[in-house]
Amino acid sequence: MEITVKSGTPEKQRTACIVVGVFDSRKLSAAAGEVDKASEGYISNIVRRGDMDGEKGQSLLLHNVPGILADRVLLIGLGKERDMSDRVFRQLNASAAQILDRSGASEAVSYLTDLNVKNRTSAWKCYAAALDSESALYKFNTHKSNPETSRKPLKKIVFNVPSRRDLLDGEAAVLKARAVVGGMNLTRNLGNLAPNVCTPGYLARQAQQLKRQYKKLKIEVLEEADMKRLGMNALLSVSEGSKQPAKLICMEYNGAPKTEKPVVLVGKGVTFDSGGISIKPSANMDEMKFDMCGAASVFGVIRACADMQLDCNVIGIVPTVENMPSGTATRPGDIVTSMSGTTIEILNTDAEGRLILCDALTYAAKYDPDTVIDIATLTGACI
């Protein structure tokens, strides 16, 4: 979807739809007031009749409003004016985008960015509106033989800013939002893929694809033989029962001088977690494809950093394995030696996340990081 900013009055917009708001006291927002004036009271008459009372989440799509150049006017209920918080503002923009996508309007100009949000600039409102609008329209249809599509999806949305002086900051905010959403959607896509598709090898290939897309990225993939030489026996023990070879993926984004210490992100990448010999209950086991969402988050952050060309150094480390039961799988009671030299007795093979993370965290020390953040779905713990 194309997202831009502009500055102009709502009644003069030649577009498929304009978006304006009504508060729950039936008070029109400033933009809705301009539409009402140009239409000689058309909006206030609708509000007076009770077709729109301004309750949060309410919406009303109007066609052929007199005095307005746009084909449609979408009224959005804003709730109480005093309750207009960051969260409410973002929810309203996400909801408006979804309504527009179903409305048949291929483009729209939104005046929700004109709303007053305490201590927030016009640029912040453009950022939040762009991020939440595009995020709300995310769909995952990769595996569907008959993908769901809107009959005429929203292809372009324009956010209004108060004056031409705000255009540059608004455009920069939209670019930042697009980069963040790009990272979010990469994370979502990787998480939603079927586990027979998103294997450790697949994640390694995705890292190489990012390298081809962004020149500032450096990618290194350690194979099982490399990890064996380094003594990563804790990590390797988890993949013993699977035919899918383990990988250790290192993605380096260098946007600052080499003298600046990097932030290192370590993301758990168990592409399917059956629990191993300590097998999980079969109910809902399909959701264990999401056990690589820590890794997916790291991929998303690295992509967003590269898109925004941030002036910092960020390294993403992804230990990725498949945890399966078989005649070669690690048994409860087995003892392995981690890369740090610590011996570990494995009593529950379903507590595999900490086994792959401990070796990855030890490996992260080679980068002399300023900060290390690990992201993981852990049994009996948290993300």
Coordinates of C-alpha atoms in Angstrom, one line a residue:
M1 CA 0.0 0.0 0.0
E2 CA 1.2 3.5 -0.9
I3 CA 1.3 6.0 2.1
T4 CA 1.9 9.7 1.7
V5 CA 1.2 13.0 3.5
K6 CA -0.3 16.2 2.3
S7 CA -1.9 19.4 3.7
G8 CA -5.3 20.5 2.4
T9 CA -8.9 21.0 3.3
P10 CA -11.2 17.9 3.2
E11 CA -13.9 19.3 1.0
K12 CA -11.4 19.9 -1.9
Q13 CA -9.9 16.4 -2.0
R14 CA -10.6 14.5 -5.2
T15 CA -10.3 11.0 -3.9
A16 CA -12.4 7.8 -3.4
C17 CA -12.9 8.6 0.3
I18 CA -12.1 11.1 3.1
V19 CA -12.0 10.0 6.7
V20 CA -13.2 12.4 9.5
G21 CA -14.3 11.9 13.1
V22 CA -17.2 12.5 15.4
F23 CA -16.8 12.6 19.3
D24 CA -19.3 10.8 21.5
S25 CA -20.9 14.1 22.6
R26 CA -21.9 14.3 18.9
K27 CA -19.3 17.0 18.5
L28 CA -17.7 17.1 15.1
S29 CA -13.9 17.1 14.8
A30 CA -12.4 20.1 13.1
A31 CA -12.2 18.3 9.7
A32 CA -15.8 17.0 10.0
G33 CA -16.9 20.5 10.8
E34 CA -15.3 21.7 7.5
V35 CA -17.1 18.9 5.6
D36 CA -20.3 19.9 7.4
K37 CA -19.9 23.5 6.4
A38 CA -19.2 22.7 2.8
S39 CA -22.2 20.4 2.6
E40 CA -24.5 22.9 4.2
G41 CA -25.1 20.9 7.4
Y42 CA -25.3 17.4 5.8
I43 CA -23.1 15.8 8.5
S44 CA -24.7 17.6 11.5
N45 CA -28.1 16.5 10.2
I46 CA -27.0 12.9 10.2
V47 CA -25.6 13.2 13.7
R48 CA -28.8 14.9 14.9
R49 CA -30.9 12.1 13.6
G50 CA -28.9 9.6 15.6
D51 CA -27.3 7.7 12.7
M52 CA -23.9 8.5 14.2
D53 CA -23.5 9.4 17.9
G54 CA -19.6 9.3 18.1
E55 CA -19.2 6.2 20.2
K56 CA -15.7 4.8 19.8
G57 CA -15.6 2.1 17.2
Q58 CA -18.7 3.3 15.4
S59 CA -18.5 4.0 11.7
L60 CA -20.7 5.3 8.9
L61 CA -19.9 5.4 5.2
L62 CA -21.6 8.2 3.2
H63 CA -21.8 8.4 -0.5
N64 CA -22.2 11.5 -2.7
V65 CA -22.1 14.1 0.1
P66 CA -23.1 17.5 -1.4
G67 CA -20.4 20.1 -1.8
I68 CA -17.6 17.5 -1.4
L69 CA -15.4 16.4 -4.2
A70 CA -14.6 12.9 -2.7
D71 CA -16.8 10.0 -3.7
R72 CA -17.3 8.9 -0.1
V73 CA -17.0 10.3 3.4
L74 CA -16.2 7.8 6.2
L75 CA -17.3 9.0 9.7
I76 CA -15.4 7.4 12.5
G77 CA -16.7 7.4 16.1
L78 CA -13.9 8.9 18.3
G79 CA -15.3 8.3 21.8
K80 CA -14.8 10.9 24.5
E81 CA -12.6 13.8 23.5
R82 CA -10.8 13.9 26.8
D83 CA -10.0 10.2 26.4
M84 CA -8.0 10.6 23.2
S85 CA -4.8 8.8 24.2
D86 CA -2.0 7.3 22.2
R87 CA -3.7 3.9 22.4
V88 CA -7.1 5.1 21.3
F89 CA -5.6 7.1 18.4
R90 CA -3.8 4.1 17.1
Q91 CA -6.8 1.9 17.5
L92 CA -8.9 4.4 15.5
N93 CA -6.5 4.4 12.6
A94 CA -6.2 0.7 12.5
S95 CA -10.0 0.3 12.5
A96 CA -10.4 3.0 9.8
A97 CA -7.9 1.2 7.5
Q98 CA -9.8 -2.1 7.8
I99 CA -13.1 -0.4 7.1
L100 CA -11.6 1.4 4.0
D101 CA -10.2 -1.9 2.8
R102 CA -13.7 -3.4 2.8
S103 CA -15.4 -0.3 1.5
G104 CA -14.4 -0.6 -2.2
A105 CA -12.4 2.6 -2.0
S106 CA -9.0 2.1 -3.5
E107 CA -7.6 5.3 -2.0
A108 CA -8.4 7.7 0.8
V109 CA -7.4 10.8 2.6
S110 CA -7.5 10.6 6.4
Y111 CA -8.0 13.6 8.7
L112 CA -7.6 11.5 11.8
T113 CA -4.1 12.8 12.0
D114 CA -5.5 16.2 12.7
L115 CA -6.9 15.0 16.1
N116 CA -5.3 16.4 19.2
V117 CA -3.3 13.8 21.1
K118 CA -1.7 15.0 24.3
N119 CA 2.0 15.8 24.0
R120 CA 2.2 14.3 20.5
T121 CA 3.5 16.1 17.4
S122 CA 2.1 15.9 13.9
A123 CA 5.1 13.7 12.9
W124 CA 4.3 11.2 15.7
K125 CA 0.7 11.0 14.6
C126 CA 1.7 10.4 11.0
Y127 CA 4.1 7.6 12.2
A128 CA 1.5 5.9 14.4
A129 CA -1.3 6.2 11.8
A130 CA 0.9 4.8 9.0
L131 CA 2.2 2.0 11.1
D132 CA -1.1 0.9 12.5
S133 CA -3.0 1.3 9.2
E134 CA -0.6 -0.9 7.3
S135 CA -0.2 -3.4 10.1
A136 CA -4.0 -3.8 10.4
L137 CA -4.2 -4.8 6.7
Y138 CA -1.7 -7.7 7.1
K139 CA -3.0 -11.0 5.7
F140 CA -1.1 -14.3 5.4
N141 CA -2.3 -16.2 2.3
T142 CA 1.0 -18.0 1.3
H143 CA -0.3 -21.5 1.8
K144 CA -3.9 -21.0 0.6
S145 CA -4.9 -22.4 -2.8
N146 CA -7.7 -19.7 -3.0
P147 CA -6.3 -16.6 -1.2
E148 CA -8.7 -14.2 0.4
T149 CA -8.7 -10.8 -1.2
S150 CA -10.8 -7.7 -0.8
R151 CA -13.0 -7.0 -3.9
K152 CA -11.2 -3.7 -4.4
P153 CA -8.4 -3.4 -1.7
L154 CA -7.2 -0.1 -0.4
K155 CA -4.1 0.8 -2.4
K156 CA -3.2 4.3 -1.2
I157 CA -3.8 6.3 1.9
V158 CA -2.9 9.9 2.5
F159 CA -2.6 11.5 6.0
N160 CA -3.3 15.1 6.4
V161 CA -0.9 17.4 8.3
P162 CA -1.9 20.9 9.6
S163 CA 0.4 23.0 7.4
R164 CA 3.0 22.6 4.6
R165 CA 5.7 23.2 7.2
D166 CA 4.8 19.8 8.6
L167 CA 5.2 17.9 5.3
L168 CA 8.9 17.0 5.6
D169 CA 8.6 15.7 9.1
G170 CA 5.5 13.8 8.2
E171 CA 7.1 12.2 5.2
A172 CA 10.1 11.1 7.3
A173 CA 7.8 9.6 9.9
V174 CA 5.9 7.6 7.3
L175 CA 9.2 6.2 5.9
K176 CA 10.2 5.1 9.4
A177 CA 6.8 3.5 9.9
R178 CA 7.1 1.6 6.6
A179 CA 10.5 0.3 7.7
V180 CA 9.1 -0.9 11.0
V181 CA 6.0 -2.5 9.4
G182 CA 8.3 -4.2 6.9
G183 CA 10.2 -5.8 9.8
M184 CA 7.0 -6.7 11.6
N185 CA 5.5 -8.4 8.6
L186 CA 8.7 -10.4 7.9
T187 CA 8.4 -11.6 11.5
R188 CA 4.8 -12.5 11.1
N189 CA 5.4 -14.3 7.8
L190 CA 8.2 -16.4 9.2
G191 CA 6.1 -17.3 12.2
N192 CA 3.0 -18.2 10.1
L193 CA 4.8 -20.5 7.7
A194 CA 4.2 -24.2 8.0
P195 CA 7.0 -26.1 9.9
N196 CA 7.7 -28.3 6.9
V197 CA 8.5 -25.1 5.0
C198 CA 10.2 -22.9 7.6
T199 CA 13.0 -25.2 8.6
P200 CA 16.5 -24.2 9.9
G201 CA 17.8 -24.4 6.4
Y202 CA 14.9 -22.1 5.2
L203 CA 15.8 -19.5 7.8
A204 CA 19.4 -19.6 6.7
R205 CA 18.3 -19.0 3.1
Q206 CA 16.2 -16.1 4.3
A207 CA 19.2 -14.5 5.9
Q208 CA 21.1 -14.8 2.6
Q209 CA 18.2 -13.2 0.8
L210 CA 18.3 -10.2 3.2
K211 CA 22.0 -9.8 2.4
R212 CA 21.2 -9.6 -1.3
Q213 CA 18.6 -6.9 -0.5
Y214 CA 20.6 -4.8 1.9
K215 CA 24.3 -4.1 1.2
K216 CA 25.1 -3.1 4.8
L217 CA 24.4 -6.7 6.0
K218 CA 27.0 -9.3 6.6
I219 CA 25.7 -12.9 6.9
E220 CA 27.5 -15.9 8.3
V221 CA 25.9 -19.4 8.7
L222 CA 27.6 -21.9 10.9
E223 CA 26.9 -25.6 10.0
E224 CA 26.8 -28.5 12.4
A225 CA 30.5 -29.3 11.8
D226 CA 31.4 -25.7 12.6
M227 CA 29.4 -25.8 15.8
K228 CA 30.9 -29.2 16.8
R229 CA 34.4 -27.7 16.4
L230 CA 33.4 -24.8 18.7
G231 CA 32.0 -27.2 21.3
M232 CA 28.3 -26.2 21.0
N233 CA 27.1 -29.5 22.2
A234 CA 24.2 -28.1 24.1
L235 CA 22.7 -26.6 20.9
L236 CA 23.5 -29.7 18.8
S237 CA 21.9 -32.0 21.4
V238 CA 18.5 -30.6 20.5
S239 CA 18.6 -31.5 16.8
E240 CA 19.9 -35.0 17.4
G241 CA 16.4 -36.5 16.7
S242 CA 15.7 -34.5 13.5
K243 CA 16.7 -35.0 9.9
Q244 CA 16.9 -31.1 9.6
P245 CA 20.5 -30.0 10.3
A246 CA 20.9 -27.3 13.0
K247 CA 22.2 -23.8 11.9
L248 CA 23.7 -20.8 13.7
I249 CA 22.8 -17.7 11.7
C250 CA 24.7 -14.5 12.4
M251 CA 23.4 -11.3 10.8
E252 CA 25.5 -8.2 11.2
Y253 CA 24.2 -4.7 10.5
N254 CA 27.0 -2.1 10.6
G255 CA 25.7 1.4 10.5
A256 CA 28.3 3.0 12.8
P257 CA 32.1 2.9 13.0
K258 CA 33.6 -0.4 14.0
T259 CA 34.8 1.2 17.2
E260 CA 31.2 1.4 18.4
K261 CA 30.2 -1.7 20.4
P262 CA 27.2 -3.5 18.9
V263 CA 23.9 -4.5 20.4
V264 CA 23.5 -8.2 20.0
L265 CA 20.1 -9.8 19.7
V266 CA 19.8 -13.6 20.2
G267 CA 16.6 -15.2 19.1
K268 CA 15.4 -18.8 19.8
G269 CA 14.8 -20.5 16.5
V270 CA 13.1 -23.9 17.2
T271 CA 11.2 -24.3 13.9
F272 CA 9.1 -27.1 15.4
D273 CA 9.1 -28.2 19.0
S274 CA 7.5 -31.6 19.6
G275 CA 9.2 -31.7 23.0
G276 CA 11.5 -34.5 21.8
I277 CA 11.5 -37.7 23.9
S278 CA 9.7 -35.7 26.6
I279 CA 6.9 -35.3 24.0
K280 CA 4.2 -32.7 24.3
P281 CA 0.5 -33.5 24.3
S282 CA -0.9 -33.8 20.8
A283 CA -3.6 -31.2 21.3
N284 CA -2.5 -27.8 19.9
M285 CA 1.0 -29.2 19.1
D286 CA 0.6 -27.6 15.6
E287 CA 1.2 -24.2 17.4
M288 CA 4.7 -25.3 18.2
K289 CA 5.7 -24.0 14.8
F290 CA 5.7 -20.6 16.6
D291 CA 8.6 -21.7 18.8
M292 CA 10.9 -19.8 16.4
C293 CA 9.2 -16.5 16.9
G294 CA 12.2 -15.2 18.9
A295 CA 14.3 -15.8 15.8
A296 CA 11.6 -14.3 13.6
S297 CA 11.7 -11.1 15.8
V298 CA 15.5 -10.9 15.3
F299 CA 15.0 -11.1 11.5
G300 CA 12.4 -8.4 11.6
V301 CA 14.6 -6.0 13.7
I302 CA 17.6 -6.5 11.4
R303 CA 15.5 -5.8 8.3
A304 CA 14.0 -2.6 10.0
C305 CA 17.5 -1.4 11.0
A306 CA 18.7 -1.9 7.4
D307 CA 15.6 -0.2 5.9
M308 CA 16.0 2.9 8.2
Q309 CA 19.8 2.9 7.8
L310 CA 20.3 3.4 11.5
D311 CA 23.6 4.8 12.7
C312 CA 24.3 1.9 15.1
N313 CA 25.8 -1.6 15.0
V314 CA 23.3 -4.5 15.5
I315 CA 24.1 -8.2 15.4
G316 CA 21.4 -10.8 15.2
I317 CA 22.3 -14.4 16.3
V318 CA 19.8 -17.1 15.6
P319 CA 20.4 -20.7 16.8
T320 CA 17.9 -22.7 14.9
V321 CA 17.0 -26.4 15.2
E322 CA 14.0 -28.8 15.0
N323 CA 13.2 -30.7 18.2
M324 CA 12.0 -34.2 17.3
P325 CA 11.8 -37.6 18.9
S326 CA 13.6 -40.5 17.2
G327 CA 16.1 -43.3 17.9
T328 CA 18.9 -40.8 17.8
A329 CA 17.2 -38.1 19.9
T330 CA 18.7 -36.8 23.1
R331 CA 17.3 -38.8 26.1
P332 CA 16.2 -37.5 29.6
G333 CA 19.3 -38.1 31.7
D334 CA 21.9 -37.4 29.0
I335 CA 24.7 -35.1 29.9
V336 CA 26.3 -32.6 27.5
T337 CA 29.1 -30.0 27.7
S338 CA 28.2 -26.5 26.5
M339 CA 30.5 -24.2 24.6
S340 CA 31.4 -22.5 27.9
G341 CA 32.6 -25.8 29.3
T342 CA 29.7 -26.3 31.7
T343 CA 28.2 -29.8 31.9
I344 CA 24.4 -30.0 31.7
E345 CA 22.2 -32.9 32.7
I346 CA 19.1 -32.9 30.5
L347 CA 16.1 -34.1 32.5
N348 CA 13.4 -32.8 30.2
T349 CA 14.1 -32.6 26.5
D350 CA 11.1 -30.1 26.2
A351 CA 13.3 -27.5 28.0
E352 CA 15.4 -27.2 24.8
G353 CA 15.3 -23.4 24.4
R354 CA 17.8 -22.7 27.1
L355 CA 20.1 -25.4 25.6
I356 CA 20.4 -23.6 22.3
L357 CA 20.4 -20.2 23.9
C358 CA 23.3 -20.9 26.2
D359 CA 25.7 -21.8 23.4
A360 CA 24.4 -18.8 21.3
L361 CA 24.9 -16.4 24.2
T362 CA 28.5 -17.8 24.8
Y363 CA 29.2 -17.3 21.1
A364 CA 27.8 -13.7 21.3
A365 CA 30.7 -12.7 23.6
K366 CA 33.1 -12.8 20.6
Y367 CA 31.5 -9.5 19.4
D368 CA 32.4 -7.7 22.7
P369 CA 28.8 -6.3 22.8
D370 CA 27.5 -3.2 24.6
T371 CA 24.2 -5.0 25.2
V372 CA 22.8 -8.5 24.7
I373 CA 19.1 -9.1 24.5
D374 CA 17.7 -12.6 24.1
I375 CA 14.2 -13.2 22.7
A376 CA 12.6 -16.6 23.3
T377 CA 9.5 -18.6 23.9
L378 CA 10.5 -20.8 26.8
T379 CA 8.5 -23.7 28.4
G380 CA 7.2 -22.5 31.8
A381 CA 8.7 -19.1 31.2
C382 CA 8.1 -16.1 29.0
I383 CA 9.0 -14.4 25.7

